[in-house]
PDB file of C-alpha atoms and ligand atoms in Angstrom:
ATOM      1  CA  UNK C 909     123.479  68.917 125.777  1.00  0.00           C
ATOM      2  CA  UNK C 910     121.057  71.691 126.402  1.00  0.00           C
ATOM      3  CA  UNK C 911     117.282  71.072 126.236  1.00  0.00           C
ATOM      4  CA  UNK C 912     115.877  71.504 122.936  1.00  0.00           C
ATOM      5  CA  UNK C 913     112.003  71.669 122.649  1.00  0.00           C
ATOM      6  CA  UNK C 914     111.476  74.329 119.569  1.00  0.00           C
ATOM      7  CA  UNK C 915     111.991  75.151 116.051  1.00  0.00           C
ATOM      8  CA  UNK C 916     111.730  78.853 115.253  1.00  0.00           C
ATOM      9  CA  UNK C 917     111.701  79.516 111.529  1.00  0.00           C
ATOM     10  CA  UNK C 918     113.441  82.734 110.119  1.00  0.00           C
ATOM     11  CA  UNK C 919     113.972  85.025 107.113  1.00  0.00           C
ATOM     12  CA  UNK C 920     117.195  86.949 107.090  1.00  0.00           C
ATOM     13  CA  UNK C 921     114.734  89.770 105.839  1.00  0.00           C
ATOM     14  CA  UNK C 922     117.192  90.708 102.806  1.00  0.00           C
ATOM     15  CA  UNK C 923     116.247  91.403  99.317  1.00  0.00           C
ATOM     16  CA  UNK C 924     115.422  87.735  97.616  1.00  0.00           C
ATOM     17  CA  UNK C 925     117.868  89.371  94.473  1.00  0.00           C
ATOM     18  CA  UNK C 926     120.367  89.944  96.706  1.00  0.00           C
ATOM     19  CA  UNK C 927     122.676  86.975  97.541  1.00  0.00           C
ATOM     20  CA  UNK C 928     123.739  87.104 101.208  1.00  0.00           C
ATOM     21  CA  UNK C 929     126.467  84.581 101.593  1.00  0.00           C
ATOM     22  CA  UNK C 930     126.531  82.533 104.924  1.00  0.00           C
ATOM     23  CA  UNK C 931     129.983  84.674 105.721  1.00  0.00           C
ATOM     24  CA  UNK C 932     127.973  88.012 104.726  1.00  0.00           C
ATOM     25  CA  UNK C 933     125.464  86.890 107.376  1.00  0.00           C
ATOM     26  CA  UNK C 934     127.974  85.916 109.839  1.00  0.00           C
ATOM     27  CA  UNK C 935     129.414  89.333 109.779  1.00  0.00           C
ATOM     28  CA  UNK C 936     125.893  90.752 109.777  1.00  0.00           C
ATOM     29  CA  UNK C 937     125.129  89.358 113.335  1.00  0.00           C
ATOM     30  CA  UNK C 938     128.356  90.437 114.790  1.00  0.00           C
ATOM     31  CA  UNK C 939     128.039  93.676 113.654  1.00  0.00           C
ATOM     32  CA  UNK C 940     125.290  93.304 115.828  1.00  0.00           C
ATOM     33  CA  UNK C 941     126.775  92.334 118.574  1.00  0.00           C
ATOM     34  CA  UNK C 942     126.417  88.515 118.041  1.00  0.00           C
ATOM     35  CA  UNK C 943     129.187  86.044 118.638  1.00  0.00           C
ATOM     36  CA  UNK C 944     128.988  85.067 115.090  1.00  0.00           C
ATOM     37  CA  UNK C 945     125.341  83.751 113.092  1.00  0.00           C
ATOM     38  CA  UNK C 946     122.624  83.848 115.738  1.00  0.00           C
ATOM     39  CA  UNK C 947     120.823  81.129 113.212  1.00  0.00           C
ATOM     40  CA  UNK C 948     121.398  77.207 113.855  1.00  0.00           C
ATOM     41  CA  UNK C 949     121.251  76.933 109.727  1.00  0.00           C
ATOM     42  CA  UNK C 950     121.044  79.350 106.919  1.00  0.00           C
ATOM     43  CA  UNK C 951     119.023  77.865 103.693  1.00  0.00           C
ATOM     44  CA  UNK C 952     120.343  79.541 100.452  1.00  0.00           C
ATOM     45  CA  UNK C 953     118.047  79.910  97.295  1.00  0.00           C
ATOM     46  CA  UNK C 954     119.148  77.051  95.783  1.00  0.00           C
ATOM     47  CA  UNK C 955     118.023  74.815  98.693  1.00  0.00           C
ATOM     48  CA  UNK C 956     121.382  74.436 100.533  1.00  0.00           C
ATOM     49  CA  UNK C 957     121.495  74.102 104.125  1.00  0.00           C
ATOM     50  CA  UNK C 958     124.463  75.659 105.788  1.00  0.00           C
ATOM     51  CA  UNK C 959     125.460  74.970 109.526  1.00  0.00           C
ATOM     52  CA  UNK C 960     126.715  77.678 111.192  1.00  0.00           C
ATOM     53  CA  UNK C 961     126.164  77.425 115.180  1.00  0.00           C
ATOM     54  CA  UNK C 962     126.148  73.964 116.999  1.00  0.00           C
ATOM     55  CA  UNK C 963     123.079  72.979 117.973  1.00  0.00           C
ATOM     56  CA  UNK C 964     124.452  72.561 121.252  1.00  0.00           C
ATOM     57  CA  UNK C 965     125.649  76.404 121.414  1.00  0.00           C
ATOM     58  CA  UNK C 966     122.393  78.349 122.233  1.00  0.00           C
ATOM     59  CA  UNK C 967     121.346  80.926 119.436  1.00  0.00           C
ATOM     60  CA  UNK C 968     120.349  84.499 119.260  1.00  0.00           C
ATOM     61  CA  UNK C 969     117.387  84.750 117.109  1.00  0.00           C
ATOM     62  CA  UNK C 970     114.561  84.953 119.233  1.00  0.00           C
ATOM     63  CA  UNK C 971     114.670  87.415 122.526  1.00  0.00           C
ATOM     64  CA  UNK C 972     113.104  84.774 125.445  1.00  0.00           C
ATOM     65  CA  UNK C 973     113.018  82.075 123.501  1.00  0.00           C
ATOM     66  CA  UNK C 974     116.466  80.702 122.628  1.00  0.00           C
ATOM     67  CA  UNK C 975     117.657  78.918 125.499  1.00  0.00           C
ATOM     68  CA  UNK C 976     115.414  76.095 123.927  1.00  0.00           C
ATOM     69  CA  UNK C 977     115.043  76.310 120.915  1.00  0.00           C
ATOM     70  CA  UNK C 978     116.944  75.802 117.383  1.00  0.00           C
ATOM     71  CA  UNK C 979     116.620  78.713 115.111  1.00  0.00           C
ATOM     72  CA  UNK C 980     116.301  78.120 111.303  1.00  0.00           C
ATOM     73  CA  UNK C 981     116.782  81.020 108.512  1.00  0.00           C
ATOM     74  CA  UNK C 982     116.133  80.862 104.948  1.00  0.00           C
ATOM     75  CA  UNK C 983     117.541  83.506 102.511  1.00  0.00           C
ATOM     76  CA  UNK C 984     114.802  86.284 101.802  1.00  0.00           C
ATOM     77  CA  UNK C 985     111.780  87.997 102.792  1.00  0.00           C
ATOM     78  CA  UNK C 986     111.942  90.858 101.192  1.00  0.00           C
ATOM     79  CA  UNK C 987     111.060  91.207  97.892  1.00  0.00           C
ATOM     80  CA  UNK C 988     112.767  93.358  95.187  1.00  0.00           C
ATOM     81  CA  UNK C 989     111.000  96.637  96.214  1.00  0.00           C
ATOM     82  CA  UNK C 990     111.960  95.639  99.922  1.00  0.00           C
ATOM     83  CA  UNK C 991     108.372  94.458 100.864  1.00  0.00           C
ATOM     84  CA  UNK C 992     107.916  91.470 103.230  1.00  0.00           C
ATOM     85  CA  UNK C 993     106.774  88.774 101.274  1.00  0.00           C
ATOM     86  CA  UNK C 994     107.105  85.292 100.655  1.00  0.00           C
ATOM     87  CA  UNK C 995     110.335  84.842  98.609  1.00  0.00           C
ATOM     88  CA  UNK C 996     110.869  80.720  99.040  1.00  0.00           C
ATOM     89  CA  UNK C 997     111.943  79.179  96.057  1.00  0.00           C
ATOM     90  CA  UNK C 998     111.026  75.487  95.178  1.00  0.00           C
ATOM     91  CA  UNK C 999     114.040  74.360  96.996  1.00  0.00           C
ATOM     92  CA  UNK C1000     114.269  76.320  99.594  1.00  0.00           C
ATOM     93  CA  UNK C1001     110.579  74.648 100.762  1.00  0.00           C
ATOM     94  CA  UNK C1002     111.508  71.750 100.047  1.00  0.00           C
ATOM     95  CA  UNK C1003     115.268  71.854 102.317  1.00  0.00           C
ATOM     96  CA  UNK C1004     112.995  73.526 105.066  1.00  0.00           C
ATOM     97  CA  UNK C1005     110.905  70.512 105.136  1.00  0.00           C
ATOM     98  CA  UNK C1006     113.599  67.825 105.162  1.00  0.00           C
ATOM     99  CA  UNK C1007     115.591  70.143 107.568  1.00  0.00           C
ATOM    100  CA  UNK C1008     112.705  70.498 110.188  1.00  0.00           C
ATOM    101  CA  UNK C1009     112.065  66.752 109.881  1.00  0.00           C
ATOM    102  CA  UNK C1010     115.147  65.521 110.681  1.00  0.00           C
ATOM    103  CA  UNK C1011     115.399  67.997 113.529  1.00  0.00           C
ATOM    104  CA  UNK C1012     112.003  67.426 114.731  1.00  0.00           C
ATOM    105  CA  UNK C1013     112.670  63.513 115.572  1.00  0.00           C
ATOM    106  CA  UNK C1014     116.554  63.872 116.588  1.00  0.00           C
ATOM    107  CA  UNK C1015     115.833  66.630 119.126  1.00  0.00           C
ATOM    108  CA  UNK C1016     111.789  65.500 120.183  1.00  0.00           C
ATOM    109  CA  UNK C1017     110.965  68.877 118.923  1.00  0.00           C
ATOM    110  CA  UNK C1018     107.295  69.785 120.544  1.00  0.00           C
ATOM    111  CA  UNK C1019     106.222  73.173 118.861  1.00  0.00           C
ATOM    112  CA  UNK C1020     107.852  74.639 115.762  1.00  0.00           C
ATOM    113  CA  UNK C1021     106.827  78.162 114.850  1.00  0.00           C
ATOM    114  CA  UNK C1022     107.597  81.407 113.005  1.00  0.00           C
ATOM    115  CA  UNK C1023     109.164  84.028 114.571  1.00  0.00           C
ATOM    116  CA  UNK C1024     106.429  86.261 114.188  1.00  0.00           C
ATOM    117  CA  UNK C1025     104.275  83.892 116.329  1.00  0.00           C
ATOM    118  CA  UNK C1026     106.234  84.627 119.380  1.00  0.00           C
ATOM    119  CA  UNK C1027     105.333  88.268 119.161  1.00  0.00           C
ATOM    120  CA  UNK C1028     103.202  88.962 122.578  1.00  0.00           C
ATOM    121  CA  UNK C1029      99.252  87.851 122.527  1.00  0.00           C
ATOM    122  CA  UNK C1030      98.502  91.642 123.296  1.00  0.00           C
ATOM    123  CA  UNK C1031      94.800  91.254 123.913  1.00  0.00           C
ATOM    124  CA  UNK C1032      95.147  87.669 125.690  1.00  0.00           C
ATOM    125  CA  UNK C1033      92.724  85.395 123.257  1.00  0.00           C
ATOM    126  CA  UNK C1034      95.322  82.348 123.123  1.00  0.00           C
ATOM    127  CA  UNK C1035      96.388  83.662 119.497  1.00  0.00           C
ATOM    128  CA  UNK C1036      98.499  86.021 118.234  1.00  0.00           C
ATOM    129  CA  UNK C1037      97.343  87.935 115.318  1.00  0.00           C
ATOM    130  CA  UNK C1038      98.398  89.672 112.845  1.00  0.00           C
ATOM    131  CA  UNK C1039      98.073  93.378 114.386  1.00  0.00           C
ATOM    132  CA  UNK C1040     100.175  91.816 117.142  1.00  0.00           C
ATOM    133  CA  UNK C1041     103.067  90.874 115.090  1.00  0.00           C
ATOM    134  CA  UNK C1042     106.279  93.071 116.283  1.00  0.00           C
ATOM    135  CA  UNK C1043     107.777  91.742 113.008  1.00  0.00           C
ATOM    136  CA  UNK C1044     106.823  90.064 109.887  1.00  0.00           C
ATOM    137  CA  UNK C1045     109.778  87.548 109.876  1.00  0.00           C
ATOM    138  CA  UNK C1046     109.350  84.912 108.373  1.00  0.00           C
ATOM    139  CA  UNK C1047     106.838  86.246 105.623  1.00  0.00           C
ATOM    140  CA  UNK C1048     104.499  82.871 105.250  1.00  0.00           C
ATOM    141  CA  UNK C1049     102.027  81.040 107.600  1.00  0.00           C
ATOM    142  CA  UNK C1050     104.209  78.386 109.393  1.00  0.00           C
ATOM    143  CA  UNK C1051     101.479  76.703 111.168  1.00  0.00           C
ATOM    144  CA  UNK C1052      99.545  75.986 107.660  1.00  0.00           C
ATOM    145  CA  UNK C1053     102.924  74.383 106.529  1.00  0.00           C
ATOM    146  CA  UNK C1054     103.797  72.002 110.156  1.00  0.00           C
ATOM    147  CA  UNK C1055     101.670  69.273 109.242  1.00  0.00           C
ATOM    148  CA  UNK C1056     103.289  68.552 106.187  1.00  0.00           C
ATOM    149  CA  UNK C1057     106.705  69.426 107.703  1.00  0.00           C
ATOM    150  CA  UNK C1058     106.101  66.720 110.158  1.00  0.00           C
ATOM    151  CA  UNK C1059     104.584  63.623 107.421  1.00  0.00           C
ATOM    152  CA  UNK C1060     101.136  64.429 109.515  1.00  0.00           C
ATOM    153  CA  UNK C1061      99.602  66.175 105.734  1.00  0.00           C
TER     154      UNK C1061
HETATM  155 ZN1  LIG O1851     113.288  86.349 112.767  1.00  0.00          ZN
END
């Protein structure tokens, strides 16, 4: 078993009115150039949490960052004029939650983030800001929502 010490949370950056099936995403990342969904799990609207790489099987969803690390996606991001935003429904929070949980004490997870957080700290303060984002993905605050992730709230 590899060495797992991250979560890094995902949108699939799709239209939120646009259902992209777990096979539609498959066959998005190897259009890419993926061996199949770079994602560890896909959550759907409706709150269901598809597998679709071993955990053991290294992802592709983070450039530098997924030899350790489990990558999550939930459907969204884009809202229906395209614009980055928050799509989560009620159940899609909520199966993020249990699903990072769960994870979290299985795998001794130490640091779970967004991928937006791993965007470079350009001007070298410790944090990485908003103008520093090389991508919106995943559209919310995951630090603000770790706590409760984690039964620390
Ligand atoms: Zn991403």
């Amino acid at each position: 078993m590899r060495e797992i010490d991250t979560i890094v949370v995902h949108c699939t950056a799709t239209r939120a009115d646009v259902p992209l099936s777990p096979h539609a995403l498959d066959a998005m990342h190897r259009r890419r150039g993926f061996d199949g969904c770079g994602y560890h799990y896909y959550i759907r609207r409706d709150g269901q949490i598809c597998s679709m790489r071993p955990v053991e099987r290294t992802g592709a969803h983070a450039r530098g960052f997924n030899a350790k690390s489990i990558g999550i996606a939930y459907e969204g991001g884009l809202d229906a004029g395209g614009r980055a935003a928050d799509t989560r429904t009620p159940q899609q929070r909520h199966a993020l939650c249990v699903l990072v949980r769960v994870l979290a004490k299985d795998y001794g997870i130490k640091r779970v983030v967004g991928h937006r957080d791993l965007s470079p700290d350009l001007d070298g303060d410790g944090t990485v800001e908003p103008h520093e984002w090389t991508k919106q993905c995943p559209c919310f605050d995951v630090s603000r929502e770790v706590p409760e992730w984690l039964g620390k709230a």
